[in-house]
Amino acid sequence: MTTAGHSGSLKTIHVDFPFLFMMLALLFVAGAAPTALHSQTYKDLHNFNCATDGCNANYSGIMAQGRDGDLYGTSHQGGSSGLGTVFKLTPSGTISILHNFAGSDGSHPYSGLTLGLDGNFYGTAFDGGANNLGTIFKITPTGTLTTLHSFTATDGGNSYAPPVLGKNGNYYGVDFRGTAYSVTSSGTFKLLNPAIPSSSSSPLFLATDGNFYGTTINGGTGGYGTVFRMSAAGVVKIVYNFEFTHGAYEYDPVVQGADGLLYASIPAGGSIANAAGLVFKLTTAGNITVLHQFDASGLTEGIQPYSGLVAASDGNFYGATSLGNASGSASNGSIFKISKAGVYSSLYTFDGTHGANQYATWMQHTNGTLYGETSGGGSTGNGVFFSFSMGIPPFVSLVGFPSGAAGTTVEILGQGFNNTSKVMFGTGSASFAVVSDTYMTAVVPATGVTGALTVTTPTGTLVSKQIYKVLPVITSFSPASGPIGTNVVITGSGLTGATKVSFGGVAATNYKVTSPTQITATVPAGAKTGKIAVVTKGGTANSQLTFTVTL
């Protein structure tokens, strides 16, 4: 990788780890190795041309699926000014350049993009802008770019990662200078915390608990990097301090599995001799388990994963190493799959001709296929855009945080939406609007139940990758008062599957969910005057009014 063209003092502290570890790995190459396994599911879809397209995709570099089903991303080099581009790629590999950076609007956009609720895309430029410390920008699908913020010496800058969408509709990010920020779609910028543990290159991840989780390259108690948690208010807590045995120098982002655990690859460290990175899982309380270690002595399955993992809809995780191949040389890298239990499979070895050295974070399209970019290889040596199919069925993806009460409008990405006949939130049927064959909206119904969202199309039923939490709501109850033993009818929405009903904090021992919008509960012994509360899988609802317990 290269930091050529970057300005400012950061260049002196940015260790070129891919090059350093490659040199170390070469010391441990162990001769001949098994023949490479080339999967038929890999396709080299586009070879980047630095002069016209941009080139050499690097971290984080993640692509976003747009409402039109195409993929949108950035290149940190190349284009008409040599300062990077924003591009659009169809799933078949046809490229369109949406913007060439010129310096005043930012330069070297390593970040990749995040799809916003407005259908626009959000990213960062590493440098350039008004103060040559980089920018935060949004860009429309047709290429109109707006600079939302130019970093200053007092609020951070030099960001490798795009801002990500928060629960409240604002965007949150961290940068290489160790700062965290929020920004609105109109450009209102707020410095959240000037002291995340250290330099970060990866995007934040919004987990199901509503907090963001991120990683740092160094810092922490051992200086080997951290995983940290950050609230929307900017309160930061270190979840794990790397100490080399469980990994070191975390460039990669974390993702969350269906089990609620955090998963990631890390490009260095491990407990074995000649350790060259590993894959781990981590509880949000900080308990780590190493799932697989990469061995630099053979290189046959690759080493030094920088691109992170994809939490795919089949329940497995997919990643890539930046170096190593089945012939035992320290070049090209490979693609792998790993299960939650740590069952590891090497799937494909990059051959150079059709791509080499993946550093950019890849993604899964709702058509089920994985897509990514390599930094090198291809016909021009500038990297390729590739697809990797494991035969995973199509699904739908929800834009924004997957939680809301009845009446919330949910944006849905997918394919084959024309002539959709039904949208369900659990067992609750929703009203919906098909905007295009690849984008639609649906309104959470009062009968909605926490679970997968399903879309019934002429070709079959598509299931959401995320679980949608239908928040319970109490709108009224009757009677407003009564003694112990009174039957109270509680009315609201999202009440199916209630696991607890309480009066003034005292749990009712007798209640019945008569419909998704109604519960009948008996005032329990010991009940106190206070709010009525209902707990479901979607959350907790509290009444606005007080129930009065009479003698």
XYZ file of C-alpha atoms in Angstrom:
551
model
C 0.000 0.000 0.000
C 1.014 3.577 -0.299
C 0.450 6.853 1.455
C 1.822 8.870 -1.439
C 0.102 12.201 -1.866
C -0.911 12.504 1.783
C -0.041 15.701 3.524
C 0.463 16.585 7.170
C 2.487 15.066 9.968
C 0.585 11.776 10.112
C 2.716 10.287 7.402
C 5.597 9.987 9.832
C 3.616 7.797 12.272
C 1.764 5.651 9.740
C 3.709 2.384 9.689
C 3.271 0.513 6.418
C 2.244 -2.792 8.022
C 1.406 -4.703 4.817
C 4.936 -4.171 3.548
C 6.519 -4.807 6.957
C 4.660 -8.064 7.528
C 5.310 -9.236 3.976
C 9.015 -8.904 4.592
C 8.694 -10.834 7.857
C 6.618 -13.524 6.184
C 9.216 -14.059 3.492
C 11.634 -15.101 6.194
C 9.405 -18.068 7.014
C 8.420 -19.414 3.598
C 8.583 -23.188 3.810
C 9.076 -24.472 0.294
C 6.549 -26.303 -1.831
C 2.866 -26.331 -0.971
C -0.323 -27.946 -2.283
C -1.841 -26.995 -5.616
C -4.137 -23.945 -5.553
C -7.876 -24.453 -5.327
C -9.580 -22.177 -7.853
C -13.311 -21.918 -7.305
C -15.611 -21.482 -10.286
C -17.610 -18.961 -8.278
C -15.019 -16.163 -8.586
C -15.477 -13.606 -11.388
C -13.172 -10.747 -12.349
C -15.860 -8.246 -13.419
C -13.859 -5.074 -14.028
C -10.173 -4.161 -14.240
C -9.587 -0.678 -12.867
C -7.746 1.834 -15.018
C -6.034 4.387 -12.798
C -6.275 7.247 -15.291
C -10.006 6.935 -15.885
C -11.601 4.916 -13.065
C -9.382 5.404 -10.042
C -7.408 2.485 -8.660
C -5.702 0.485 -5.912
C -8.640 0.029 -3.522
C -7.512 0.182 0.082
C -9.024 0.143 3.558
C -11.717 0.749 4.347
C -13.007 1.142 0.786
C -16.374 -0.477 1.441
C -19.017 -0.319 -1.286
C -22.678 0.462 -0.619
C -25.682 -0.976 -2.411
C -27.904 1.789 -3.733
C -31.650 1.890 -4.119
C -31.132 1.024 -7.796
C -29.308 -2.208 -6.919
C -25.954 -0.912 -8.176
C -22.810 -0.656 -6.037
C -21.219 2.674 -5.137
C -17.670 3.194 -3.903
C -14.523 5.324 -3.908
C -10.964 4.986 -5.098
C -8.271 6.851 -3.214
C -6.032 7.296 -6.247
C -6.417 8.021 -9.935
C -9.103 9.748 -11.904
C -8.719 12.894 -13.943
C -6.753 14.706 -11.214
C -5.061 11.660 -9.717
C -6.747 12.419 -6.380
C -9.393 9.712 -6.362
C -12.939 9.168 -7.577
C -16.472 8.167 -6.653
C -17.807 5.442 -8.946
C -20.840 3.281 -9.589
C -20.622 -0.359 -10.664
C -23.440 -2.590 -11.807
C -23.414 -6.129 -10.373
C -22.188 -7.262 -13.798
C -19.214 -4.869 -13.711
C -20.156 -1.835 -15.832
C -18.517 1.234 -14.292
C -19.581 4.897 -14.283
C -17.458 7.647 -12.738
C -19.628 9.994 -10.683
C -16.989 12.401 -9.363
C -13.297 13.189 -9.730
C -11.816 14.831 -6.636
C -9.870 18.026 -7.272
C -8.350 18.812 -3.863
C -10.558 21.710 -2.815
C -13.421 19.254 -2.362
C -11.161 16.634 -0.761
C -8.634 14.144 -2.029
C -7.674 10.502 -1.534
C -11.077 9.150 -0.414
C -10.092 5.808 1.087
C -13.382 5.486 2.913
C -15.875 3.929 0.576
C -19.508 4.918 1.105
C -22.541 4.552 3.380
C -26.097 4.617 2.008
C -28.231 7.180 3.817
C -31.952 7.253 4.531
C -32.255 9.964 1.888
C -30.878 7.689 -0.844
C -27.605 9.617 -0.991
C -24.168 8.289 -0.070
C -21.807 9.517 2.659
C -18.019 9.260 2.770
C -14.795 10.970 3.765
C -11.689 12.193 1.972
C -8.376 11.600 3.741
C -6.953 15.015 2.946
C -7.712 18.064 0.822
C -10.597 20.381 1.608
C -10.353 23.837 3.136
C -7.623 22.871 5.608
C -5.969 19.953 3.819
C -7.084 17.623 6.618
C -9.848 15.980 4.671
C -13.603 16.279 4.382
C -16.924 14.606 5.048
C -19.113 14.583 1.954
C -22.394 13.339 0.583
C -23.020 12.510 -3.048
C -26.212 11.777 -4.928
C -26.582 8.670 -7.118
C -26.162 10.958 -10.131
C -22.907 12.480 -8.882
C -23.734 15.807 -7.221
C -21.221 16.143 -4.383
C -21.697 18.336 -1.310
C -18.931 18.934 1.225
C -20.567 18.621 4.638
C -17.479 19.452 6.692
C -13.821 20.293 6.189
C -11.797 19.082 9.155
C -9.736 21.591 11.120
C -6.744 21.195 13.404
C -9.078 21.111 16.421
C -11.742 18.604 15.309
C -9.820 15.719 13.764
C -9.239 14.766 10.165
C -7.397 12.285 7.965
C -10.195 9.728 7.951
C -9.941 6.309 6.316
C -13.548 5.355 7.082
C -16.982 6.596 6.034
C -19.457 7.876 8.603
C -22.127 5.283 9.409
C -25.834 5.750 10.013
C -26.974 5.948 13.634
C -30.340 5.146 15.222
C -31.330 8.808 15.202
C -30.627 9.344 11.489
C -27.343 11.182 12.031
C -23.964 9.858 10.854
C -21.065 8.863 13.094
C -17.394 8.328 12.393
C -13.860 8.122 13.735
C -10.607 9.126 12.103
C -6.896 8.386 12.005
C -6.203 11.212 14.437
C -8.168 9.468 17.175
C -11.305 11.597 17.237
C -14.995 10.756 16.965
C -17.715 12.904 15.453
C -21.329 13.084 14.350
C -22.698 14.921 11.348
C -26.210 15.458 10.015
C -27.258 15.090 6.388
C -27.303 18.886 6.161
C -23.757 19.241 7.504
C -24.156 20.068 11.215
C -20.907 18.731 12.664
C -20.227 17.829 16.303
C -16.965 16.691 17.835
C -18.003 13.878 20.180
C -14.832 12.779 21.873
C -11.267 13.834 21.164
C -9.844 10.666 22.708
C -10.832 7.305 21.282
C -8.013 4.897 22.232
C -5.799 5.693 19.208
C -5.668 5.824 15.408
C -8.530 4.092 13.607
C -8.872 3.079 9.962
C -12.108 1.078 10.081
C -15.769 2.133 10.059
C -17.824 2.052 13.205
C -20.422 -0.717 13.450
C -23.891 -0.010 14.874
C -24.767 -3.083 16.945
C -28.172 -4.324 18.067
C -27.632 -2.809 21.531
C -27.674 0.652 19.915
C -23.981 1.324 20.553
C -21.213 1.722 18.004
C -18.212 -0.608 18.067
C -14.904 0.276 16.482
C -11.250 -0.712 16.393
C -7.919 1.038 16.694
C -4.608 0.165 15.073
C -2.599 0.800 18.204
C -3.100 2.230 21.676
C -4.634 0.429 24.618
C -2.772 -1.033 27.565
C -0.365 -3.035 25.412
C -0.060 -0.641 22.487
C -1.355 -3.316 20.082
C -4.758 -1.747 19.461
C -8.252 -2.090 20.851
C -11.908 -2.814 20.274
C -13.993 -0.018 21.790
C -17.641 0.820 22.333
C -19.064 4.300 21.787
C -22.507 5.674 22.567
C -24.270 8.187 20.336
C -23.278 10.822 22.907
C -19.611 9.964 22.407
C -18.973 8.060 25.631
C -16.143 5.625 24.881
C -15.226 2.427 26.719
C -12.514 -0.047 25.737
C -14.012 -3.507 25.269
C -10.721 -5.313 24.622
C -7.006 -4.447 24.667
C -5.013 -6.545 22.199
C -1.802 -8.046 23.570
C -0.449 -9.799 20.454
C -1.458 -13.312 21.592
C -5.053 -12.559 20.571
C -4.094 -10.207 17.755
C -2.281 -6.967 17.071
C -2.661 -3.757 15.038
C -6.373 -3.927 14.226
C -7.066 -2.292 10.881
C -10.234 -4.349 10.309
C -13.799 -3.466 11.373
C -15.967 -5.656 13.575
C -19.284 -7.132 12.442
C -22.032 -8.733 14.500
C -23.326 -12.263 14.124
C -26.905 -13.406 14.671
C -25.725 -14.612 18.096
C -24.987 -11.023 19.137
C -21.213 -11.565 19.274
C -18.675 -9.383 17.464
C -16.493 -11.023 14.810
C -13.393 -9.711 13.056
C -10.129 -10.594 11.405
C -6.890 -8.897 12.454
C -3.730 -8.720 10.307
C -1.069 -9.484 12.914
C -0.446 -11.342 16.137
C -1.374 -14.762 17.445
C -0.095 -17.407 19.824
C 1.623 -19.680 17.283
C 5.152 -19.400 15.962
C 5.299 -17.203 12.845
C 1.846 -15.796 13.645
C 0.504 -13.530 10.901
C -2.996 -12.583 11.961
C -6.126 -14.372 13.071
C -9.930 -14.397 13.232
C -11.689 -13.899 16.570
C -15.076 -13.491 18.169
C -15.716 -11.201 21.093
C -18.583 -10.662 23.510
C -19.657 -7.075 24.109
C -18.387 -7.619 27.665
C -14.867 -8.263 26.340
C -14.448 -12.057 26.369
C -12.417 -13.069 23.313
C -12.109 -16.412 21.513
C -9.597 -17.032 18.716
C -11.299 -18.953 15.897
C -8.369 -19.350 13.484
C -4.709 -18.330 13.213
C -2.723 -17.646 10.044
C 0.765 -19.138 9.829
C 3.496 -17.251 7.964
C 5.742 -20.324 7.761
C 3.731 -21.889 4.943
C 1.511 -19.140 3.517
C -0.678 -21.782 1.885
C -3.927 -20.334 3.200
C -2.778 -16.726 3.099
C -1.713 -14.325 5.822
C -2.495 -10.833 7.121
C -6.207 -10.211 6.592
C -6.830 -6.451 6.293
C -10.224 -6.354 4.601
C -12.398 -7.527 7.496
C -15.241 -10.018 7.469
C -18.631 -10.132 5.784
C -21.402 -11.454 8.038
C -23.247 -13.220 5.246
C -26.908 -14.179 5.203
C -26.016 -17.899 5.305
C -24.697 -17.469 8.864
C -21.029 -17.767 7.887
C -18.304 -15.141 7.696
C -16.222 -14.476 4.600
C -12.858 -12.742 4.478
C -9.656 -12.406 2.520
C -5.964 -12.351 3.251
C -3.789 -9.688 1.670
C -0.814 -12.008 1.072
C 0.056 -15.655 0.630
C -1.120 -18.321 -1.796
C -1.126 -22.067 -2.302
C 2.281 -22.070 -3.967
C 3.791 -20.778 -0.729
C 4.805 -17.329 -1.971
C 4.026 -14.074 -0.189
C 1.858 -12.562 -2.926
C -1.752 -12.242 -4.043
C -3.736 -13.480 -1.014
C -6.801 -15.689 -0.747
C -10.522 -15.833 0.107
C -11.762 -17.867 3.073
C -14.941 -18.834 4.925
C -15.245 -19.375 8.658
C -18.183 -20.448 10.791
C -19.186 -19.114 14.198
C -17.595 -22.226 15.683
C -14.302 -21.592 13.871
C -14.576 -24.144 11.050
C -12.230 -22.654 8.431
C -12.167 -23.232 4.658
C -9.842 -21.761 2.030
C -12.035 -21.019 -0.981
C -9.988 -19.208 -3.621
C -6.441 -18.009 -4.247
C -6.006 -14.737 -6.118
C -3.843 -15.429 -9.165
C -2.624 -11.896 -9.894
C -4.017 -11.904 -13.413
C -7.554 -11.578 -12.028
C -6.768 -9.657 -8.870
C -4.326 -9.594 -5.984
C -3.907 -8.225 -2.470
C -7.267 -7.298 -1.018
C -7.300 -4.530 1.580
C -10.732 -2.962 1.003
C -13.671 -4.214 3.045
C -16.098 -6.147 0.908
C -19.863 -6.612 1.094
C -22.797 -8.887 0.290
C -25.401 -7.746 -2.239
C -29.034 -8.669 -1.654
C -28.734 -11.010 -4.651
C -26.684 -13.195 -2.279
C -23.350 -12.648 -4.028
C -20.253 -11.203 -2.342
C -18.472 -8.289 -4.029
C -15.104 -6.686 -3.420
C -12.099 -4.897 -4.878
C -8.444 -5.794 -4.884
C -5.586 -3.347 -4.545
C -3.444 -4.972 -7.217
C -3.532 -7.386 -10.082
C -5.754 -7.383 -13.124
C -4.891 -6.400 -16.660
C -3.564 -2.981 -15.624
C -2.113 -3.923 -12.235
C -4.462 -1.376 -10.656
C -6.807 -3.873 -9.045
C -10.112 -5.452 -9.998
C -13.770 -5.450 -9.025
C -14.836 -9.043 -8.409
C -17.808 -11.145 -7.400
C -17.710 -14.321 -5.369
C -20.786 -16.515 -5.386
C -21.415 -19.286 -2.873
C -24.921 -19.963 -4.148
C -26.473 -18.023 -1.261
C -30.138 -17.211 -2.002
C -31.307 -13.614 -2.512
C -32.663 -11.747 0.518
C -33.793 -8.276 1.516
C -31.846 -5.739 3.548
C -33.219 -2.968 5.756
C -31.759 0.538 5.624
C -31.153 2.052 9.043
C -31.460 0.608 12.530
C -33.872 -2.373 12.432
C -36.186 -1.296 15.231
C -39.338 0.788 15.439
C -42.898 1.054 16.668
C -46.094 0.671 14.654
C -46.323 3.422 12.048
C -42.577 3.546 11.348
C -41.663 3.577 7.654
C -38.921 1.079 6.801
C -36.737 1.244 3.673
C -36.056 -2.109 1.994
C -33.397 -3.050 -0.572
C -33.623 -6.170 -2.710
C -34.666 -7.350 -6.143
C -37.762 -8.595 -7.935
C -40.081 -6.231 -6.037
C -42.384 -5.481 -8.970
C -45.787 -7.088 -8.333
C -44.984 -7.792 -4.677
C -48.100 -9.202 -3.008
C -47.263 -9.150 0.694
C -44.861 -7.721 3.293
C -44.864 -9.198 6.786
C -43.258 -8.065 10.044
C -43.202 -11.426 11.755
C -46.844 -12.519 11.467
C -48.182 -8.978 10.984
C -49.167 -7.898 7.474
C -47.910 -4.439 6.486
C -48.903 -1.783 3.987
C -46.121 -1.148 1.476
C -45.126 0.864 -1.567
C -42.972 -0.536 -4.380
C -40.794 2.318 -5.645
C -38.767 0.213 -8.086
C -37.830 -3.385 -8.686
C -34.933 -2.941 -6.233
C -36.335 -0.560 -3.595
C -39.529 -0.368 -1.586
C -40.900 0.920 1.713
C -43.231 -0.666 4.263
C -44.999 0.614 7.359
C -44.683 -1.354 10.598
C -48.216 -2.583 11.373
C -49.892 -2.525 14.785
C -49.952 -6.334 14.487
C -46.218 -6.514 13.773
C -44.109 -9.021 15.671
C -40.363 -8.970 16.299
C -38.664 -11.247 13.784
C -37.573 -11.390 10.170
C -39.300 -9.185 7.608
C -40.551 -11.129 4.591
C -41.437 -9.886 1.122
C -43.547 -12.114 -1.120
C -42.775 -11.589 -4.809
C -43.911 -13.439 -7.947
C -40.731 -15.534 -7.836
C -40.782 -16.387 -4.145
C -40.454 -15.039 -0.609
C -37.425 -12.945 0.356
C -36.376 -12.896 4.011
C -34.551 -9.995 5.639
C -30.952 -10.420 6.716
C -31.723 -8.498 9.911
C -34.257 -9.220 12.642
C -36.637 -6.274 12.936
C -37.539 -5.397 16.526
C -41.118 -4.159 16.756
C -41.184 -1.854 19.763
C -44.220 -2.337 22.012
C -46.401 0.689 22.706
C -49.129 1.177 25.336
C -51.728 3.679 24.142
C -54.373 3.185 26.857
C -55.691 0.911 29.587
C -59.021 0.393 31.309
C -60.063 0.756 34.046
C -57.772 3.525 35.298
C -57.858 2.257 38.866
C -58.879 -0.737 40.959
C -57.935 -3.056 43.802
C -55.787 -6.190 43.725
C -57.414 -8.753 41.436
C -58.851 -6.231 38.971
C -58.676 -7.282 35.327
C -57.134 -4.477 33.285
C -57.349 -4.330 29.480
C -54.119 -2.859 28.043
C -54.328 -1.550 24.475
C -51.443 -0.663 22.173
C -49.338 -2.218 19.428
C -46.518 -4.727 19.110
C -47.775 -6.606 22.187
C -47.514 -10.153 20.801
C -45.142 -12.374 22.736
C -45.213 -10.276 25.906
C -42.969 -11.870 28.521
C -43.813 -9.580 31.433
C -46.551 -7.183 32.559
C -46.070 -5.101 35.684
C -48.026 -2.592 37.771
C -45.844 -0.035 39.529
C -42.853 -2.362 39.085
C -44.610 -5.449 40.472
C -44.970 -8.305 37.983
C -48.417 -9.637 37.198
C -48.677 -13.409 37.635
C -51.781 -13.650 35.465
C -52.007 -12.035 32.043
C -53.073 -13.023 28.539
C -52.143 -11.568 25.156
C -55.501 -11.582 23.401
C -54.190 -9.969 20.200
C -51.127 -8.069 18.953
C -52.880 -4.913 20.162
C -54.376 -6.034 23.463
C -53.430 -7.701 26.767
C -55.682 -8.535 29.696
C -53.774 -8.557 33.002
C -54.796 -9.053 36.616
C -53.496 -6.540 39.161
C -51.144 -8.654 41.331
C -50.765 -8.787 45.070
C -48.295 -6.139 46.202
C -48.961 -3.961 43.156
C -48.246 -0.272 43.625
C -49.735 2.808 42.075
C -47.574 3.640 39.063
C -46.969 3.001 35.397
C -48.004 -0.185 33.642
C -45.109 -1.784 31.758
C -45.090 -4.494 29.078
C -41.910 -6.334 28.022
C -41.613 -8.127 24.651
C -38.724 -9.306 22.474
C -38.850 -5.881 20.843
C -38.327 -3.933 24.062
C -40.245 -2.387 26.961
C -43.308 -0.145 26.794
C -44.424 2.058 29.670
C -47.827 3.668 29.949
C -47.989 7.455 29.918
C -50.664 7.500 32.615
C -50.558 6.013 36.112
C -52.706 3.093 37.241
C -54.019 3.717 40.724
C -54.187 0.745 43.088
C -57.155 1.197 45.450
C -57.936 -0.554 48.717
